[in-house]
Amino acid sequence: MSHNIGHSACPRLPSPLDRGAFTLIELLVVISLITMLISMLLPALGAAKEQGRRAKCSSQLRQQMVAVLAYATEHQDRMPAFHHASYSTPDADDWLMGRDTNVFTCVGKGSVFRYAPDREIYRCPSLAPGVYRSGVGSNGGFDYALFIAFAGTKLQKIPSTAQFKTASGDTLTLPVPILCEEDPPFHINSSSPEPGHCAWDQQGKWHGGGGFYSSLDASTHFFRPGSSITPAAYWSAKKPDGVSIGLDNWWGAQNYDSWGKF
């Protein structure tokens, strides 16, 4: 006797095709989530890019200082001059400008250029382009300057450390500054667009409130003293007789145009 055994049909799993299109609310939720993730990632990406630019800037300053030392080695261990050549070593040209006072054409004519012959290393990758003499951004040619207190000086006379007096009155003992980034308003892209650092010229502060400088051994240092004021007038160092003088002046009543005088 045959028996008909009934078979219950297996339930059909839902197919993705059974579902309709995304609703407007679902699309808005997805878009808002993507926007939120992008907004969270952008600061991290920007910080990573700036970190790379800082590393490049530091490397460029090191290359420039190595070039300065190479120049000195071939010139009786004497530092190069600055743009007022008669106040340092009369027969020497400016370390970066030579005898050309045009910021757009001068780089490449200075006395140290042949030791570091790449024009790009004299522009900081983190400083925005600016309008010439506007006080904002790069002057278009260079963003670094030489402390002119040491122009024309014998390397052996330059001290290894210097003191910086902060706006709050604290004194920091740091490796002596030789080359530095310089802020456009004071005066590298305003009233005095030249690569000499003295008086109220101020060090660069566009790397998160600070900037780099290079020292006598070609080491580079990030400088952020917690103050918006960083003029050369706040730096001092000890002469061979032990008396401290400022690294800001290069002429005037004292007529100490160069550390070489001492």
Coordinates of C-alpha atoms in Angstrom, one line a residue:
M1 CA 0.0 0.0 0.0
S2 CA 1.4 3.2 -1.0
H3 CA 1.4 6.2 1.2
N4 CA 1.6 9.7 0.1
I5 CA 3.9 11.5 2.5
G6 CA 3.5 15.2 2.3
H7 CA 6.6 17.4 2.2
S8 CA 6.4 20.8 3.7
A9 CA 8.1 23.4 1.6
C10 CA 11.4 24.9 2.9
P11 CA 11.0 28.6 3.8
R12 CA 12.6 30.8 1.2
L13 CA 15.3 33.1 2.6
P14 CA 14.7 36.8 1.8
S15 CA 16.8 38.1 -1.0
P16 CA 18.5 41.4 -1.1
L17 CA 16.5 42.1 -4.2
D18 CA 13.3 41.9 -2.2
R19 CA 14.3 45.1 -0.3
G20 CA 13.6 48.4 -1.8
A21 CA 16.0 51.3 -2.3
F22 CA 17.5 53.2 0.7
T23 CA 15.2 55.6 2.2
L24 CA 16.1 59.3 2.3
I25 CA 16.7 59.1 6.1
E26 CA 19.1 56.2 5.7
L27 CA 21.0 58.0 3.0
L28 CA 21.3 61.1 5.2
V29 CA 22.5 59.0 8.1
V30 CA 25.2 57.4 6.0
I31 CA 26.3 60.8 4.6
S32 CA 26.4 62.3 8.1
L33 CA 28.5 59.3 9.3
I34 CA 31.0 59.7 6.4
T35 CA 31.2 63.5 7.0
M36 CA 31.9 62.9 10.7
L37 CA 34.6 60.4 10.0
I38 CA 36.2 62.8 7.5
S39 CA 36.1 65.7 10.0
M40 CA 37.8 63.4 12.5
L41 CA 40.5 62.4 10.1
L42 CA 41.4 65.8 8.6
P43 CA 43.1 67.3 11.7
A44 CA 45.2 64.1 12.0
L45 CA 46.1 64.3 8.3
G46 CA 46.9 68.0 8.6
A47 CA 49.1 67.4 11.6
A48 CA 51.0 64.6 9.8
K49 CA 51.6 66.9 6.8
E50 CA 52.9 69.7 9.1
Q51 CA 55.1 67.2 10.9
G52 CA 56.7 66.3 7.5
R53 CA 57.1 70.0 6.7
R54 CA 58.8 70.6 10.0
A55 CA 61.2 67.8 9.4
K56 CA 62.0 69.3 6.0
C57 CA 62.5 72.8 7.4
S58 CA 64.8 71.5 10.1
S59 CA 66.8 69.6 7.4
Q60 CA 67.1 72.7 5.2
L61 CA 68.5 74.7 8.1
R62 CA 71.0 72.0 8.8
Q63 CA 72.1 72.0 5.1
Q64 CA 72.5 75.8 5.2
M65 CA 74.6 75.6 8.4
V66 CA 76.8 72.9 6.9
A67 CA 77.3 75.3 3.9
V68 CA 78.2 78.1 6.3
L69 CA 80.8 75.9 8.0
A70 CA 82.2 74.8 4.7
Y71 CA 82.6 78.4 3.7
A72 CA 84.4 79.1 6.9
T73 CA 86.7 76.2 6.4
E74 CA 87.9 77.7 3.2
H75 CA 88.1 81.2 4.6
Q76 CA 90.5 80.9 7.6
D77 CA 87.7 79.6 9.8
R78 CA 85.8 82.9 9.4
M79 CA 82.0 83.2 9.2
P80 CA 80.5 84.8 6.0
A81 CA 79.4 88.4 5.9
F82 CA 75.9 89.8 5.7
H83 CA 74.3 92.4 3.4
H84 CA 76.1 95.4 5.0
A85 CA 79.4 93.8 4.1
S86 CA 81.5 96.8 5.2
Y87 CA 80.4 96.2 8.8
S88 CA 81.7 92.6 8.9
T89 CA 84.4 91.5 6.5
P90 CA 84.7 94.3 3.8
D91 CA 85.8 92.1 1.0
A92 CA 83.1 89.4 1.6
D93 CA 79.6 89.2 0.1
D94 CA 76.4 88.5 2.0
W95 CA 76.0 84.9 2.9
L96 CA 72.8 84.6 0.9
M97 CA 72.2 87.7 -1.3
G98 CA 75.7 88.3 -2.5
R99 CA 75.6 92.0 -3.6
D100 CA 72.1 91.7 -5.1
T101 CA 69.4 93.4 -3.0
N102 CA 66.5 91.9 -5.0
V103 CA 64.9 89.1 -3.0
F104 CA 63.6 87.5 -6.2
T105 CA 66.9 87.2 -7.9
C106 CA 69.5 87.2 -5.1
V107 CA 69.4 83.5 -3.9
G108 CA 72.2 81.8 -5.7
K109 CA 74.5 84.8 -5.6
G110 CA 75.5 84.6 -1.9
S111 CA 78.8 83.4 -0.7
V112 CA 77.6 80.1 0.7
F113 CA 75.4 79.1 -2.2
R114 CA 77.9 76.9 -3.9
Y115 CA 78.1 74.8 -0.8
A116 CA 74.4 74.2 -0.8
P117 CA 73.3 75.0 -4.4
D118 CA 69.6 74.3 -4.2
R119 CA 67.3 77.4 -4.1
E120 CA 64.4 75.5 -2.7
I121 CA 66.1 74.9 0.7
Y122 CA 66.0 78.6 1.5
R123 CA 62.2 78.7 1.6
C124 CA 60.4 77.1 4.5
P125 CA 57.7 74.6 3.3
S126 CA 55.4 75.6 6.2
L127 CA 55.3 79.3 5.5
A128 CA 52.6 80.5 3.2
P129 CA 53.4 82.5 0.1
G130 CA 53.0 86.2 0.6
V131 CA 52.9 89.5 -1.2
Y132 CA 56.3 91.2 -1.2
R133 CA 56.7 93.8 1.6
S134 CA 53.2 93.0 2.9
G135 CA 54.5 91.6 6.2
V136 CA 52.5 88.5 5.6
G137 CA 53.9 85.2 4.4
S138 CA 57.2 84.7 2.6
N139 CA 58.9 87.5 0.8
G140 CA 59.1 85.1 -2.1
G141 CA 62.9 84.5 -2.1
F142 CA 64.0 83.2 1.4
D143 CA 62.8 82.7 4.9
Y144 CA 66.0 82.3 6.9
A145 CA 68.5 84.7 8.3
L146 CA 72.0 84.8 9.8
F147 CA 72.6 86.4 13.3
I148 CA 74.8 89.3 12.1
A149 CA 76.5 89.5 15.5
F150 CA 78.6 86.6 14.3
A151 CA 79.1 87.8 10.7
G152 CA 82.8 87.7 9.8
T153 CA 83.8 86.1 13.1
K154 CA 86.3 83.4 13.7
L155 CA 84.6 80.2 14.6
Q156 CA 86.8 79.7 17.6
K157 CA 85.5 82.9 19.2
I158 CA 81.8 82.0 19.0
P159 CA 80.5 80.5 22.3
S160 CA 78.6 77.2 22.2
T161 CA 75.7 78.5 24.3
A162 CA 73.7 81.7 24.6
Q163 CA 71.0 83.0 26.9
F164 CA 67.5 84.0 25.9
K165 CA 65.4 86.1 28.3
T166 CA 61.7 85.4 27.9
A167 CA 59.0 88.1 28.1
S168 CA 58.2 86.8 31.6
G169 CA 61.8 87.4 32.7
D170 CA 63.0 83.8 32.7
T171 CA 66.5 83.1 31.3
L172 CA 67.0 80.1 29.1
T173 CA 70.5 78.7 28.3
L174 CA 70.4 77.2 24.9
P175 CA 72.7 76.2 22.0
V176 CA 73.9 79.4 20.4
P177 CA 71.7 80.5 17.4
I178 CA 73.5 81.1 14.1
L179 CA 70.8 80.8 11.4
C180 CA 67.1 81.0 12.1
E181 CA 63.7 81.3 10.6
E182 CA 62.6 84.9 10.6
D183 CA 59.1 86.3 11.0
P184 CA 57.8 88.2 8.0
P185 CA 56.6 91.3 9.9
F186 CA 59.9 91.8 11.7
H187 CA 61.3 92.5 9.0
I188 CA 62.1 89.9 6.4
N189 CA 59.0 90.7 4.3
S190 CA 58.2 94.2 5.4
S191 CA 60.6 97.2 5.9
S192 CA 63.9 95.3 5.6
P193 CA 63.7 92.2 3.4
E194 CA 67.2 90.9 3.8
P195 CA 68.7 87.7 5.4
G196 CA 70.4 89.3 8.4
H197 CA 69.0 88.8 12.0
C198 CA 69.5 91.5 14.5
A199 CA 67.8 94.2 16.7
W200 CA 64.0 93.6 16.8
D201 CA 64.0 91.0 14.0
Q202 CA 62.0 88.1 15.4
Q203 CA 62.3 84.4 15.0
G204 CA 59.7 82.5 13.0
K205 CA 56.6 81.3 14.9
W206 CA 54.5 79.6 12.2
H207 CA 55.3 76.0 13.3
G208 CA 52.6 75.9 16.0
G209 CA 54.0 79.0 17.7
G210 CA 57.7 78.3 17.3
G211 CA 60.4 77.9 14.7
F212 CA 63.8 76.3 14.1
Y213 CA 67.3 77.6 14.3
S214 CA 70.7 76.0 13.7
S215 CA 73.7 76.1 16.0
L216 CA 77.5 76.1 15.6
D217 CA 77.7 72.3 15.2
A218 CA 75.0 72.3 12.5
S219 CA 72.5 70.9 15.0
T220 CA 69.0 72.2 14.6
H221 CA 66.6 73.2 17.5
F222 CA 62.9 73.9 17.8
F223 CA 62.5 77.2 19.6
R224 CA 59.2 78.1 21.3
P225 CA 59.8 80.0 24.6
G226 CA 56.1 80.4 25.3
S227 CA 56.0 84.0 24.2
S228 CA 55.0 85.7 21.1
I229 CA 58.0 88.0 21.3
T230 CA 61.3 86.5 20.2
P231 CA 63.6 89.4 19.0
A232 CA 67.3 89.1 18.6
A233 CA 67.5 91.7 21.3
Y234 CA 66.5 89.0 23.9
W235 CA 69.5 86.9 23.1
S236 CA 72.9 87.4 24.7
A237 CA 76.2 85.5 25.0
K238 CA 79.5 85.8 26.9
K239 CA 82.5 87.4 25.3
P240 CA 85.9 85.9 25.8
D241 CA 86.3 88.1 28.9
G242 CA 83.2 86.6 30.4
V243 CA 81.0 89.7 30.0
S244 CA 77.6 89.0 28.4
I245 CA 76.4 91.2 25.5
G246 CA 73.4 91.1 23.3
L247 CA 73.3 89.4 19.9
D248 CA 71.1 92.2 18.6
N249 CA 73.4 95.1 17.8
W250 CA 75.9 95.5 15.0
W251 CA 76.5 99.2 15.0
G252 CA 75.8 102.3 17.1
A253 CA 77.6 103.8 20.1
Q254 CA 79.3 100.6 21.0
N255 CA 80.2 99.8 17.4
Y256 CA 80.3 96.1 18.0
D257 CA 79.6 95.3 14.4
S258 CA 80.7 91.7 14.7
W259 CA 81.7 89.2 17.4
G260 CA 85.0 89.2 15.6
K261 CA 85.8 92.5 17.3
F262 CA 86.3 90.6 20.6

